[in-house]
Coordinates of C-alpha atoms in Angstrom, one line a residue:
X1 CA 95.2 82.9 114.0
X2 CA 95.3 85.0 117.1
X3 CA 92.2 86.2 118.9
X4 CA 91.3 88.9 121.4
X5 CA 88.8 86.5 122.9
X6 CA 89.8 83.2 124.4
X7 CA 87.2 81.1 122.7
X8 CA 89.0 80.9 119.3
X9 CA 91.8 78.5 118.6
X10 CA 94.6 78.4 116.0
X11 CA 93.8 77.0 112.6
X12 CA 96.7 75.4 110.7
X13 CA 95.4 73.7 107.7
X14 CA 98.2 74.4 105.2
X15 CA 99.2 77.6 103.3
X16 CA 98.2 80.8 105.0
X17 CA 95.8 82.1 102.4
X18 CA 94.0 78.7 102.0
X19 CA 93.6 78.5 105.7
X20 CA 92.1 82.0 105.9
X21 CA 89.7 81.3 103.1
X22 CA 88.6 78.0 104.7
X23 CA 88.0 79.8 108.0
X24 CA 86.0 82.6 106.5
X25 CA 83.7 80.2 104.6
X26 CA 83.2 77.7 107.4
X27 CA 83.3 80.0 110.5
X28 CA 80.2 81.2 112.3
X29 CA 78.4 84.4 111.4
X30 CA 78.6 87.5 113.6
X31 CA 82.4 87.8 113.7
X32 CA 84.8 90.6 113.1
X33 CA 87.8 89.1 111.3
X34 CA 91.0 91.1 110.8
X35 CA 93.3 89.9 108.1
X36 CA 96.6 91.6 108.4
X37 CA 100.3 91.2 107.8
X38 CA 103.5 93.0 106.8
X39 CA 103.9 94.7 103.5
X40 CA 104.1 92.2 100.6
X41 CA 102.2 89.3 102.3
X42 CA 99.4 89.3 99.7
X43 CA 96.5 90.8 101.6
X44 CA 95.0 92.4 98.5
X45 CA 95.3 89.2 96.5
X46 CA 93.6 87.3 99.3
X47 CA 90.8 89.9 99.4
X48 CA 90.1 89.4 95.7
X49 CA 90.2 85.6 96.1
X50 CA 87.7 85.7 98.9
X51 CA 85.3 88.0 97.3
X52 CA 85.3 86.2 93.9
X53 CA 84.9 82.8 95.5
X54 CA 82.7 83.2 98.5
X55 CA 79.2 81.7 98.7
X56 CA 78.2 84.4 101.2
X57 CA 76.1 87.4 100.1
X58 CA 78.9 90.0 100.3
X59 CA 79.5 93.7 99.8
X60 CA 83.0 95.2 99.5
X61 CA 83.5 98.6 101.2
X62 CA 86.4 101.0 101.6
X63 CA 87.1 104.3 103.4
X64 CA 87.9 106.3 100.3
X65 CA 86.5 106.7 96.9
X66 CA 89.6 105.6 95.0
X67 CA 90.1 102.6 97.2
X68 CA 86.5 101.6 96.6
X69 CA 86.9 101.9 92.8
X70 CA 90.0 99.8 92.9
X71 CA 88.3 96.9 94.7
X72 CA 85.0 97.2 92.8
X73 CA 83.0 98.3 95.8
X74 CA 81.5 101.3 97.5
X75 CA 82.6 103.8 100.1
X76 CA 81.4 103.2 103.7
X77 CA 79.8 106.7 103.8
X78 CA 77.7 106.2 100.6
X79 CA 76.7 102.6 101.4
X80 CA 75.4 103.4 104.9
X81 CA 74.3 106.9 104.2
X82 CA 76.7 108.5 106.7
X83 CA 77.0 112.2 107.0
X84 CA 80.4 113.9 106.6
X85 CA 82.3 115.1 109.6
X86 CA 82.3 113.6 113.2
X87 CA 79.8 110.8 113.5
X88 CA 77.5 110.0 116.5
X89 CA 75.0 107.1 116.7
X90 CA 71.9 109.0 115.8
X91 CA 69.6 109.4 112.7
X92 CA 71.1 112.8 112.0
X93 CA 74.4 111.2 111.2
X94 CA 73.4 107.7 110.1
X95 CA 70.5 107.1 107.8
X96 CA 67.7 104.9 109.1
X97 CA 65.7 103.4 106.3
X98 CA 62.0 102.6 106.5
X99 CA 61.1 98.9 106.7
X100 CA 60.9 97.5 103.2
X101 CA 63.1 100.2 101.6
X102 CA 65.4 98.6 99.1
X103 CA 68.5 99.6 101.1
X104 CA 66.9 98.2 104.3
X105 CA 66.3 94.9 102.5
X106 CA 69.9 94.9 101.3
X107 CA 71.2 95.4 104.8
X108 CA 68.9 92.7 106.0
X109 CA 70.1 90.2 103.4
X110 CA 73.8 90.8 103.3
X111 CA 75.8 88.2 105.2
X112 CA 79.3 89.5 105.0
X113 CA 80.8 93.0 104.7
X114 CA 84.4 93.2 103.5
X115 CA 86.3 96.3 104.6
X116 CA 89.5 97.2 102.6
X117 CA 92.2 99.4 104.1
X118 CA 90.6 99.1 107.5
X119 CA 93.5 100.9 109.2
X120 CA 92.1 104.1 107.7
X121 CA 88.6 103.4 109.0
X122 CA 88.0 105.7 112.0
X123 CA 86.5 104.4 115.2
X124 CA 83.4 106.7 114.9
X125 CA 82.8 105.4 111.4
X126 CA 82.9 101.7 112.6
X127 CA 80.5 102.7 115.5
X128 CA 78.2 104.2 112.9
X129 CA 78.3 101.0 110.9
X130 CA 77.4 99.0 114.0
X131 CA 74.5 101.5 114.7
X132 CA 73.2 101.3 111.1
X133 CA 73.2 97.5 111.0
X134 CA 71.5 97.1 114.4
X135 CA 68.9 99.7 113.6
X136 CA 68.2 98.9 110.0
X137 CA 68.0 95.1 110.5
X138 CA 66.2 95.2 113.9
X139 CA 68.7 92.9 115.4
X140 CA 70.3 94.3 118.5
X141 CA 73.5 92.3 118.1
X142 CA 77.0 93.6 117.3
X143 CA 76.9 94.7 113.6
X144 CA 73.4 93.3 113.4
X145 CA 74.8 89.8 113.6
X146 CA 76.7 90.2 110.3
X147 CA 80.3 89.0 109.7
X148 CA 82.8 91.7 108.9
X149 CA 86.1 90.8 107.3
X150 CA 88.6 93.6 107.4
X151 CA 91.9 93.8 105.5
X152 CA 94.9 96.0 106.2
X153 CA 98.0 96.8 108.3
X154 CA 97.7 99.2 111.2
X155 CA 101.5 99.8 110.8
X156 CA 101.1 101.3 107.4
X157 CA 98.1 103.6 107.0
X158 CA 96.2 105.6 109.7
X159 CA 92.8 107.3 109.9
X160 CA 92.6 110.9 108.8
X161 CA 91.5 113.2 111.7
X162 CA 91.1 116.9 110.9
X163 CA 91.9 119.5 113.5
X164 CA 88.8 120.9 115.2
X165 CA 85.6 119.1 115.7
X166 CA 87.0 115.8 114.4
X167 CA 89.9 115.8 116.8
X168 CA 87.9 116.9 119.8
X169 CA 85.2 114.2 119.2
X170 CA 87.7 111.4 118.8
X171 CA 89.7 112.5 121.9
X172 CA 86.5 112.7 124.0
X173 CA 84.9 109.3 122.9
X174 CA 87.7 107.0 121.9
X175 CA 91.2 105.9 123.1
X176 CA 92.4 106.5 119.5
X177 CA 90.9 107.1 116.0
X178 CA 91.8 103.5 114.9
X179 CA 89.0 101.1 114.2
X180 CA 90.1 98.7 117.0
X181 CA 89.2 101.2 119.6
X182 CA 85.5 101.2 118.6
X183 CA 83.4 100.0 121.5
X184 CA 81.4 97.7 119.3
X185 CA 84.4 95.4 119.0
X186 CA 84.3 94.8 122.8
X187 CA 81.2 92.7 122.3
X188 CA 82.5 90.7 119.3
X189 CA 86.2 90.5 119.9
X190 CA 88.5 90.5 116.9
X191 CA 89.6 87.3 115.3
X192 CA 93.0 88.0 113.7
X193 CA 94.8 86.3 110.9
X194 CA 98.4 87.5 110.7
X195 CA 99.9 86.6 107.3
X196 CA 103.6 85.9 107.9
X197 CA 105.0 84.8 104.5
X198 CA 106.4 87.8 102.6
X199 CA 106.4 87.5 98.8
X200 CA 107.9 90.9 97.9
X201 CA 111.3 90.4 99.6
X202 CA 113.3 87.2 100.0
X203 CA 116.5 88.5 101.8
X204 CA 116.2 87.6 105.5
X205 CA 118.5 90.4 106.5
X206 CA 116.4 93.0 104.6
X207 CA 113.2 91.6 106.0
X208 CA 114.7 91.7 109.6
X209 CA 115.7 95.4 109.2
X210 CA 112.3 96.3 107.7
X211 CA 110.5 94.7 110.6
X212 CA 112.6 96.8 113.0
X213 CA 111.5 100.0 111.2
X214 CA 107.9 98.7 111.1
X215 CA 107.7 98.4 114.9
X216 CA 109.6 101.7 115.5
X217 CA 112.9 100.2 116.5
X218 CA 115.8 102.4 115.2
X219 CA 118.5 99.8 115.8
X220 CA 118.9 98.9 112.1
X221 CA 119.0 102.4 110.8
X222 CA 122.7 102.1 109.8
X223 CA 121.7 99.2 107.5
X224 CA 119.5 101.5 105.5
X225 CA 121.7 104.6 105.8
X226 CA 124.5 102.7 104.0
X227 CA 122.3 103.3 101.0
X228 CA 122.4 107.1 101.1
X229 CA 123.3 108.4 97.7
X230 CA 123.7 104.9 96.4
X231 CA 123.9 104.8 92.6
X232 CA 121.2 102.8 91.0
X233 CA 122.1 101.5 87.5
X234 CA 118.7 99.8 87.1
X235 CA 116.1 101.1 84.7
X236 CA 112.7 102.4 85.7
X237 CA 113.8 103.9 89.0
X238 CA 111.0 105.6 90.9
X239 CA 111.5 108.4 93.4
X240 CA 109.2 108.2 96.5
X241 CA 108.4 111.5 98.0
X242 CA 106.4 112.7 101.0
X243 CA 104.1 115.2 99.2
X244 CA 102.1 115.4 96.0
X245 CA 103.8 118.8 95.2
X246 CA 107.2 117.3 95.2
X247 CA 106.2 114.3 93.1
X248 CA 104.4 116.5 90.6
X249 CA 107.4 118.8 90.3
X250 CA 109.8 116.0 89.6
X251 CA 107.5 114.5 87.0
X252 CA 106.9 117.8 85.2
X253 CA 110.6 118.8 85.2
X254 CA 111.7 115.4 83.9
X255 CA 109.0 115.3 81.2
X256 CA 110.0 118.8 80.1
X257 CA 113.6 117.6 79.5
X258 CA 112.5 115.2 76.9
X259 CA 112.9 116.6 73.3
X260 CA 110.1 114.4 72.0
X261 CA 106.7 115.7 71.1
X262 CA 104.0 115.7 73.7
X263 CA 100.4 114.5 73.3
X264 CA 97.5 115.2 75.6
X265 CA 94.8 112.6 76.4
X266 CA 91.6 113.9 78.0
X267 CA 89.5 111.6 80.1
X268 CA 85.8 111.1 79.6
X269 CA 83.4 110.8 82.6
X270 CA 79.7 110.3 83.0
X271 CA 77.4 110.0 86.0
X272 CA 78.6 110.6 89.6
X273 CA 82.3 110.6 89.0
X274 CA 83.0 114.0 90.5
X275 CA 86.4 113.2 92.1
X276 CA 88.7 110.4 93.2
X277 CA 89.9 110.0 89.6
X278 CA 91.9 106.8 89.1
X279 CA 94.0 108.5 86.3
X280 CA 94.7 112.1 85.5
X281 CA 91.8 114.0 83.8
X282 CA 94.4 115.5 81.4
X283 CA 97.3 113.1 80.8
X284 CA 100.4 114.5 79.1
X285 CA 102.8 111.9 77.6
X286 CA 105.9 111.8 75.4
X287 CA 108.0 109.0 74.0
X288 CA 110.6 108.3 76.6
X289 CA 108.3 109.2 79.5
X290 CA 108.5 106.8 82.5
X291 CA 105.0 105.7 83.4
X292 CA 103.1 103.4 85.8
X293 CA 100.0 101.4 85.0
X294 CA 97.1 102.2 87.3
X295 CA 94.9 99.3 86.4
X296 CA 95.4 95.6 86.0
X297 CA 95.5 94.3 82.4
X298 CA 96.2 91.1 80.5
X299 CA 99.8 92.0 79.9
X300 CA 100.6 94.2 83.0
X301 CA 99.5 94.7 86.6
X302 CA 98.5 97.8 88.5
X303 CA 101.9 99.3 89.5
X304 CA 103.9 97.9 86.5
X305 CA 106.6 100.4 85.4
X306 CA 107.4 101.1 81.7
X307 CA 108.6 103.7 79.2
X308 CA 106.4 105.2 76.5
X309 CA 107.7 104.0 73.2
X310 CA 105.3 105.9 71.0
X311 CA 102.1 108.0 71.2
X312 CA 99.1 107.9 68.9
X313 CA 95.8 109.7 68.6
X314 CA 93.9 107.4 70.9
X315 CA 96.5 105.3 72.6
X316 CA 100.2 104.7 73.3
X317 CA 102.8 101.9 73.2
X318 CA 104.7 101.2 76.3
X319 CA 108.0 99.2 76.6
X320 CA 107.9 97.1 79.7
X321 CA 110.9 96.1 81.9
X322 CA 111.5 92.9 80.0
X323 CA 111.6 94.7 76.6
X324 CA 108.1 93.8 75.4
X325 CA 106.2 96.6 73.8
X326 CA 102.5 96.6 74.6
X327 CA 99.6 98.7 73.1
X328 CA 97.7 100.7 75.7
X329 CA 94.2 102.0 74.9
X330 CA 91.8 103.9 77.1
X331 CA 90.0 101.8 79.7
X332 CA 86.9 102.2 81.8
X333 CA 86.5 102.4 85.5
X334 CA 83.1 102.1 87.0
X335 CA 81.8 103.7 90.1
X336 CA 79.1 101.3 91.5
X337 CA 76.7 101.0 94.3
X338 CA 75.0 98.0 95.8
X339 CA 71.2 97.5 95.4
X340 CA 68.5 95.1 96.3
X341 CA 67.2 93.2 93.3
X342 CA 63.6 92.4 94.0
X343 CA 63.3 90.2 90.9
X344 CA 66.2 87.8 91.9
X345 CA 65.9 88.5 95.6
X346 CA 69.7 89.0 95.7
X347 CA 72.2 91.8 96.2
X348 CA 73.3 93.3 92.9
X349 CA 75.3 96.3 91.6
X350 CA 74.4 99.2 89.5
X351 CA 76.8 101.5 87.7
X352 CA 76.4 105.2 88.8
X353 CA 79.4 106.6 87.0
X354 CA 82.1 105.8 84.5
X355 CA 85.5 107.2 83.8
X356 CA 87.5 106.5 80.7
X357 CA 91.2 107.2 80.3
X358 CA 94.5 105.7 79.3
X359 CA 95.5 103.7 82.5
X360 CA 98.9 105.4 83.0
X361 CA 100.5 108.1 85.1
X362 CA 103.9 109.7 85.0
X363 CA 106.1 107.7 87.3
X364 CA 109.6 109.2 87.7
X365 CA 108.2 110.1 91.1
X366 CA 105.2 108.9 93.2
X367 CA 104.1 109.9 96.7
X368 CA 104.8 107.4 99.5
X369 CA 101.0 107.3 100.1
X370 CA 100.2 106.4 96.5
X371 CA 103.0 103.8 96.4
X372 CA 101.0 101.7 98.9
X373 CA 100.8 98.2 97.6
X374 CA 103.4 98.7 94.9
X375 CA 106.4 96.4 94.3
X376 CA 109.5 98.2 92.9
X377 CA 112.8 96.9 91.6
X378 CA 114.5 100.3 92.0
X379 CA 113.5 103.2 94.2
X380 CA 114.9 106.5 95.6
X381 CA 113.4 107.5 98.9
X382 CA 113.4 111.3 99.0
X383 CA 112.4 112.4 102.5
X384 CA 113.2 116.1 102.0
X385 CA 111.6 116.9 105.4
X386 CA 111.1 115.0 108.6
X387 CA 108.6 112.2 108.2
X388 CA 105.3 113.3 109.5
X389 CA 102.9 110.3 109.3
X390 CA 102.6 107.1 111.2
X391 CA 104.3 104.3 109.2
X392 CA 105.5 106.5 106.4
X393 CA 109.1 105.5 106.4
X394 CA 108.2 101.8 106.6
X395 CA 105.9 102.0 103.6
X396 CA 108.6 103.8 101.6
X397 CA 111.4 101.3 102.4
X398 CA 109.2 98.2 102.0
X399 CA 108.3 98.9 98.4
X400 CA 111.6 97.6 97.1
X401 CA 112.3 93.9 96.4
X402 CA 116.0 94.2 97.5
X403 CA 118.2 96.5 99.5
X404 CA 120.4 96.8 96.4
X405 CA 117.5 98.5 94.6
X406 CA 117.2 101.2 97.2
X407 CA 118.8 104.6 97.5
X408 CA 118.2 107.3 100.1
X409 CA 118.5 111.0 99.4
X410 CA 119.4 111.7 103.1
X411 CA 119.9 109.5 106.1
X412 CA 117.0 108.3 108.1
X413 CA 117.0 109.5 111.7
X414 CA 115.3 107.9 114.7
X415 CA 112.7 110.8 114.8
X416 CA 111.6 109.9 111.3
X417 CA 110.2 106.6 112.5
X418 CA 106.7 107.7 113.6
X419 CA 104.7 105.0 115.3
X420 CA 101.3 105.6 117.0
X421 CA 101.7 104.1 120.6
X422 CA 98.1 102.8 120.5
X423 CA 99.0 100.6 117.5
X424 CA 101.8 99.0 119.6
X425 CA 99.4 98.4 122.5
X426 CA 96.9 96.8 120.2
X427 CA 99.4 94.5 118.6
X428 CA 100.8 93.5 122.0
X429 CA 97.3 92.7 123.3
X430 CA 96.6 90.8 120.1
X431 CA 99.9 89.0 120.3
X432 CA 101.0 90.4 116.9
X433 CA 104.1 92.1 118.2

């Protein structure tokens, strides 16, 4: 564990995940802990393990609606009552609850806030969280004295900053839009766990080259460019694209080539499930269609690739990579919010919306952004334009288990490797680089 404050020392009690869990359970309150690591180091697994096993009164929050649904939590904006747009520390932007209000009691009682995909949390949002916790708990301490545990990799996803007021406010108030530039963290420091064991790739040469791309070093580009137009004989190859439009076009065109009969499956939704759908509202499938599971199940995982074997009135059968055919019926996703339960004097959850659909999406092509967290055996990286986002090329290349399972539509150039300079500065200061 590295720290941006000198008072914390390294902990080495065994396997990385076990050491992190032990530290989070036994460590003092009032910390900001950042659990990070390269792609494939098991950050999401560790988050689930911590949340399911912790004795602390915990809420799980995320910057986007879909991310919140996936981790069974709530968005930062809805939980804290934050307004949309640029945020400043005042009641016009951050809801201040009256004393005794159920939300005020909840904020007072919670001990730990888990933040998923923290690299997408903007500095002004984290400042608003600090303001809310101080104001609504009456404790003028960083984050109201609560512990925040943040998961993510600042080399992979970055905050979204719209042109105009968002951009002007960030430029005026912060060194960058990243969470680590929020002034509230100057008081707490950041305790950092950097997971180093990669489970997705085992080839040291492949890992070395990926790390060079991750940090913005183009010296290993020739290693990847040898895979331009490489033929992939493996089944279930997925094309990774930069834009939704390109991915949708590939999926639609490939589906149309199948001579089998199409069936349409319409989702059902209730409550406040207006957007951020985890599966398409109208899903068109045919036997022979390549699909990806979008929810964990007993016989598959979120991200598993398969081929539709048959379609029925209410469900489908999918042939997995090992040849097993599984039946897939519609499943429920719940949109929840945390509440204070006055009867049990504990934090609880209530369901505010439900969404029911077959947990599949067409998967001949997926955007690089939506491939985040996936592990693929065979992938074509189609950068039909210059990469435009921080970490985009690294995310795409690091989805594959092996270099032999990777093919590039065009060579990668040095200018495709986009790295935010503030990220490099932060990692150097935190001794992560």
